[in-house]
């Protein structure tokens, strides 16, 4: 059974107090045992916008849902045409100061692990080891019939060969690797099938309305249970796939610190709430812990 996608939430009651000071977070991270849960806000400084911030893509873009992708060949054609354009931006994106700071904190022994809701691979590109990709990664493709995984670069070459005259220009990228293109620009786009079984290919990411694989959820739960604290970076925690780990931490009184611009759905479970841009905040955090 697949869940209905949650694209937004409405806060109940007045906003909880937030601060722009990192003193308490510095103390928390300095004690070690920190599990990081990162979201799209961490990648905005790499040129990939988030979903729900001030310029979030949900203001004008509805993400592809699993049900639509599976059921509608025209929806798959539109998705792959737009994603073929968007992949160029994802593939060229470079880690920013926030990603590099997380890597440094991990190398110094402050972190026990990193769970990311992002599908852009920038934590790994920055050198952070053993990242759990909660929602998968855009650098991989999987067949829905035989489940064979293949690199995204291979599919990109095949799509280019199948569509030699396709010349749509890149529009602003969305966190799922999609871009907004007019239907007329994608009307003649040709989608390719799995080389092994001729099945439907899908990016190896969890679409809205699709469940995170159970073994991955179990791994994340174990990481939460083993952590001394949880540090949320750049996530509104709107979708349950990430929020459930914050709720889990709260049930055992595990401290939760959130650094994000704006309110989050998990604020009531947080012991520390900091409102700062991630690049600035994590650079300062790294610097103060180094000192």
Coordinates of C-alpha atoms in Angstrom, one line a residue:
X1 CA 0.0 0.0 0.0
X2 CA 1.4 3.4 -1.0
X3 CA 0.9 6.6 0.9
X4 CA -0.7 9.7 -0.5
X5 CA 1.9 12.3 -1.1
X6 CA 2.1 15.2 1.4
X7 CA 3.2 18.3 -0.4
X8 CA 2.5 20.9 2.3
X9 CA 1.5 21.3 6.0
X10 CA 0.0 24.0 8.1
X11 CA 1.5 24.9 11.4
X12 CA -0.9 24.9 14.3
X13 CA -0.5 27.6 16.9
X14 CA 2.2 30.4 17.1
X15 CA 5.7 29.7 15.9
X16 CA 8.0 28.2 18.5
X17 CA 11.1 30.3 19.6
X18 CA 14.0 30.2 17.2
X19 CA 17.5 31.7 17.4
X20 CA 20.3 32.7 15.1
X21 CA 23.0 31.7 17.6
X22 CA 24.8 28.4 17.4
X23 CA 26.1 28.2 21.0
X24 CA 23.8 25.3 22.1
X25 CA 24.3 23.4 18.8
X26 CA 28.1 23.8 19.2
X27 CA 27.9 22.2 22.6
X28 CA 25.7 19.4 21.4
X29 CA 27.9 18.5 18.5
X30 CA 31.0 18.8 20.6
X31 CA 29.7 16.0 22.8
X32 CA 29.7 13.7 19.7
X33 CA 27.4 10.9 18.8
X34 CA 25.5 13.1 16.4
X35 CA 23.3 11.7 13.6
X36 CA 22.7 14.2 10.7
X37 CA 19.4 14.2 8.8
X38 CA 19.8 16.6 5.8
X39 CA 17.2 18.0 3.4
X40 CA 17.0 20.0 0.2
X41 CA 17.9 23.3 2.0
X42 CA 21.5 22.0 2.2
X43 CA 21.8 21.9 -1.6
X44 CA 20.4 25.3 -2.4
X45 CA 23.8 26.9 -2.4
X46 CA 24.9 24.3 -5.0
X47 CA 22.3 25.7 -7.4
X48 CA 19.5 23.1 -6.6
X49 CA 16.5 24.8 -5.1
X50 CA 14.5 23.3 -2.3
X51 CA 10.8 22.4 -2.4
X52 CA 9.3 24.7 0.2
X53 CA 11.6 27.7 0.9
X54 CA 10.9 31.2 -0.1
X55 CA 11.7 30.3 -3.7
X56 CA 10.8 26.7 -3.4
X57 CA 9.8 24.8 -6.5
X58 CA 6.5 23.6 -5.1
X59 CA 5.2 27.2 -5.6
X60 CA 5.0 26.5 -9.3
X61 CA 5.9 22.8 -9.8
X62 CA 4.1 19.6 -8.8
X63 CA 6.5 16.7 -8.5
X64 CA 5.9 13.4 -10.4
X65 CA 4.0 10.8 -8.3
X66 CA 4.7 7.1 -8.3
X67 CA 1.2 6.3 -9.4
X68 CA 1.2 8.7 -12.3
X69 CA 4.6 7.5 -13.5
X70 CA 3.6 3.8 -13.5
X71 CA 0.2 4.2 -14.9
X72 CA 0.6 6.8 -17.7
X73 CA 3.1 6.4 -20.6
X74 CA 2.6 10.1 -21.5
X75 CA 3.6 11.0 -17.9
X76 CA 6.8 8.9 -18.3
X77 CA 7.6 10.6 -21.6
X78 CA 7.2 14.1 -20.0
X79 CA 9.2 13.1 -17.0
X80 CA 12.1 11.6 -18.9
X81 CA 12.2 14.5 -21.4
X82 CA 12.4 17.0 -18.6
X83 CA 14.7 14.9 -16.4
X84 CA 17.0 14.4 -19.4
X85 CA 17.5 18.2 -19.4
X86 CA 17.6 18.5 -15.7
X87 CA 20.3 15.8 -15.3
X88 CA 22.8 18.1 -16.9
X89 CA 22.5 20.5 -13.9
X90 CA 22.5 17.7 -11.3
X91 CA 25.6 16.0 -12.8
X92 CA 27.5 19.3 -12.8
X93 CA 26.5 20.4 -9.3
X94 CA 29.3 20.7 -6.8
X95 CA 29.3 20.3 -3.0
X96 CA 29.0 23.6 -1.2
X97 CA 30.5 24.8 2.1
X98 CA 27.7 23.1 4.1
X99 CA 28.4 19.6 2.5
X100 CA 32.2 20.1 3.1
X101 CA 31.5 21.1 6.8
X102 CA 29.5 17.9 7.3
X103 CA 32.4 15.9 5.9
X104 CA 34.8 17.6 8.2
X105 CA 32.6 17.0 11.3
X106 CA 32.4 13.3 10.3
X107 CA 36.1 13.1 9.9
X108 CA 36.7 14.6 13.3
X109 CA 34.5 12.0 15.0
X110 CA 31.6 14.2 15.9
X111 CA 29.1 12.3 13.7
X112 CA 27.8 8.7 13.9
X113 CA 26.2 8.9 10.5
X114 CA 24.4 10.9 7.8
X115 CA 20.9 10.3 6.5
X116 CA 20.0 12.5 3.6
X117 CA 16.6 13.1 2.0
X118 CA 18.4 14.5 -1.0
X119 CA 18.9 12.6 -4.3
X120 CA 21.7 14.7 -5.7
X121 CA 24.7 12.8 -4.3
X122 CA 26.5 15.9 -3.0
X123 CA 27.3 14.5 0.4
X124 CA 29.2 11.7 -1.2
X125 CA 30.9 14.1 -3.7
X126 CA 32.1 16.0 -0.7
X127 CA 33.7 12.9 0.7
X128 CA 31.2 11.9 3.5
X129 CA 31.3 8.1 3.9
X130 CA 28.4 5.7 4.4
X131 CA 25.7 8.2 3.6
X132 CA 22.2 6.6 3.8
X133 CA 20.2 8.0 0.8
X134 CA 16.7 7.8 2.3
X135 CA 15.0 8.6 -1.0
X136 CA 17.6 7.0 -3.3
X137 CA 19.9 8.7 -5.9
X138 CA 19.4 10.2 -9.3
X139 CA 22.7 8.8 -10.5
X140 CA 21.1 5.3 -10.8
X141 CA 18.2 3.9 -12.8
X142 CA 16.2 0.7 -12.1
X143 CA 14.0 -1.4 -14.2
X144 CA 10.5 -1.9 -12.7
X145 CA 10.2 -5.4 -14.1
X146 CA 13.6 -7.2 -13.6
X147 CA 15.0 -4.7 -11.0
X148 CA 18.3 -4.4 -12.8
X149 CA 20.2 -1.2 -11.8
X150 CA 22.1 0.8 -14.4
X151 CA 24.1 4.0 -14.2
X152 CA 22.3 7.2 -15.1
X153 CA 25.1 8.1 -17.5
X154 CA 24.2 5.1 -19.6
X155 CA 20.6 6.1 -19.8
X156 CA 21.6 9.7 -20.6
X157 CA 23.6 8.5 -23.6
X158 CA 20.8 6.2 -24.8
X159 CA 18.2 9.0 -24.6
X160 CA 20.5 11.4 -26.5
X161 CA 20.9 8.8 -29.3
X162 CA 17.2 8.2 -29.4
X163 CA 16.4 11.9 -29.6
X164 CA 19.1 13.5 -31.7
X165 CA 17.0 16.5 -32.5
X166 CA 15.8 17.2 -29.0
X167 CA 17.2 20.6 -28.1
X168 CA 15.1 21.9 -25.2
X169 CA 16.9 24.5 -23.1
X170 CA 17.5 23.9 -19.4
X171 CA 14.9 25.6 -17.2
X172 CA 15.3 26.1 -13.4
X173 CA 16.0 22.7 -11.9
X174 CA 13.8 21.0 -9.2
X175 CA 15.2 18.9 -6.3
X176 CA 13.9 15.7 -8.1
X177 CA 16.0 16.5 -11.2
X178 CA 13.0 17.6 -13.2
X179 CA 12.6 20.9 -15.0
X180 CA 9.6 22.7 -16.3
X181 CA 9.2 22.4 -20.1
X182 CA 6.2 23.2 -22.3
X183 CA 4.3 20.1 -23.5
X184 CA 5.0 21.0 -27.1
X185 CA 8.8 20.7 -26.4
X186 CA 8.5 17.1 -25.2
X187 CA 5.7 15.9 -27.5
X188 CA 8.0 13.9 -29.8
X189 CA 10.5 12.7 -27.1
X190 CA 11.3 9.0 -27.3
X191 CA 11.7 7.0 -24.1
X192 CA 13.9 3.9 -24.1
X193 CA 13.3 0.6 -22.3
X194 CA 15.4 -1.7 -20.2
X195 CA 18.0 -3.4 -22.3
X196 CA 17.6 -6.7 -20.5
X197 CA 13.8 -7.2 -20.4
X198 CA 12.3 -4.3 -22.3
X199 CA 10.7 -3.1 -19.0
X200 CA 9.9 0.4 -17.8
X201 CA 12.9 2.3 -16.4
X202 CA 12.6 4.6 -13.4
X203 CA 15.2 6.7 -11.6
X204 CA 16.3 4.9 -8.4
X205 CA 14.6 7.4 -6.2
X206 CA 11.5 7.3 -4.1
X207 CA 8.8 9.4 -5.8
X208 CA 6.0 11.2 -4.0
X209 CA 3.4 8.6 -3.0
X210 CA 6.0 5.7 -3.0
X211 CA 7.2 4.1 0.2
X212 CA 10.9 4.0 1.3
X213 CA 12.1 0.4 1.3
X214 CA 11.6 -1.3 4.7
X215 CA 15.2 -2.3 5.1
X216 CA 16.3 1.3 4.6
X217 CA 13.8 2.5 7.2
X218 CA 15.1 -0.1 9.6
X219 CA 18.7 1.0 9.1
X220 CA 17.7 4.6 9.8
X221 CA 15.8 3.6 12.9
X222 CA 18.8 1.8 14.2
X223 CA 21.0 4.9 13.5
X224 CA 18.5 7.1 15.4
X225 CA 18.4 4.7 18.4
X226 CA 22.2 4.6 18.6
X227 CA 22.7 8.4 18.3
X228 CA 23.3 10.7 21.3
X229 CA 21.6 13.5 19.4
X230 CA 20.0 14.3 15.9
X231 CA 21.0 17.3 13.9
X232 CA 18.5 18.3 11.1
X233 CA 20.0 20.4 8.3
X234 CA 17.8 22.2 5.8
X235 CA 14.6 20.2 5.9
X236 CA 11.1 21.4 6.6
X237 CA 10.3 17.8 7.7
X238 CA 7.0 18.0 5.8
X239 CA 7.0 14.4 4.6
X240 CA 6.6 11.6 7.0
X241 CA 9.6 9.7 5.6
X242 CA 12.0 12.1 7.5
X243 CA 9.7 13.4 10.2
X244 CA 9.2 9.9 11.7
X245 CA 12.9 9.7 12.7
X246 CA 12.6 13.0 14.6
X247 CA 9.5 11.7 16.3
X248 CA 11.3 8.5 17.2
X249 CA 14.2 10.4 18.7
X250 CA 11.8 12.5 20.8
X251 CA 10.2 9.4 22.3
X252 CA 13.5 8.5 24.0
X253 CA 14.3 12.1 24.9
X254 CA 17.2 12.2 22.4
X255 CA 18.1 15.9 21.8
X256 CA 17.1 17.1 18.4
X257 CA 18.6 20.3 16.9
X258 CA 17.2 21.8 13.7
X259 CA 19.0 24.4 11.6
X260 CA 16.7 25.6 8.9
X261 CA 15.3 28.8 7.4
X262 CA 11.7 28.9 8.5
X263 CA 9.4 26.7 10.6
X264 CA 9.5 23.0 10.3
X265 CA 6.9 20.3 10.9
X266 CA 9.3 18.8 13.6
X267 CA 9.8 22.0 15.6
X268 CA 7.7 20.8 18.5
X269 CA 10.1 17.8 18.9
X270 CA 13.2 19.9 18.8
X271 CA 15.3 21.0 21.8
X272 CA 17.2 23.6 19.7
X273 CA 15.8 25.5 16.7
X274 CA 18.2 27.7 14.7
X275 CA 17.2 29.9 11.8
X276 CA 20.2 30.5 9.6
X277 CA 21.4 29.7 6.0
X278 CA 23.1 26.3 6.0
X279 CA 26.4 27.3 4.4
X280 CA 26.9 30.1 6.9
X281 CA 25.8 28.1 9.9
X282 CA 27.8 25.0 9.2
X283 CA 31.0 26.9 8.3
X284 CA 30.7 28.6 11.7
X285 CA 30.0 25.4 13.5
X286 CA 33.0 23.7 11.8
X287 CA 35.2 26.7 12.7
X288 CA 34.2 26.8 16.3
X289 CA 34.6 23.1 16.9
X290 CA 38.1 23.2 15.2
X291 CA 39.1 26.0 17.6

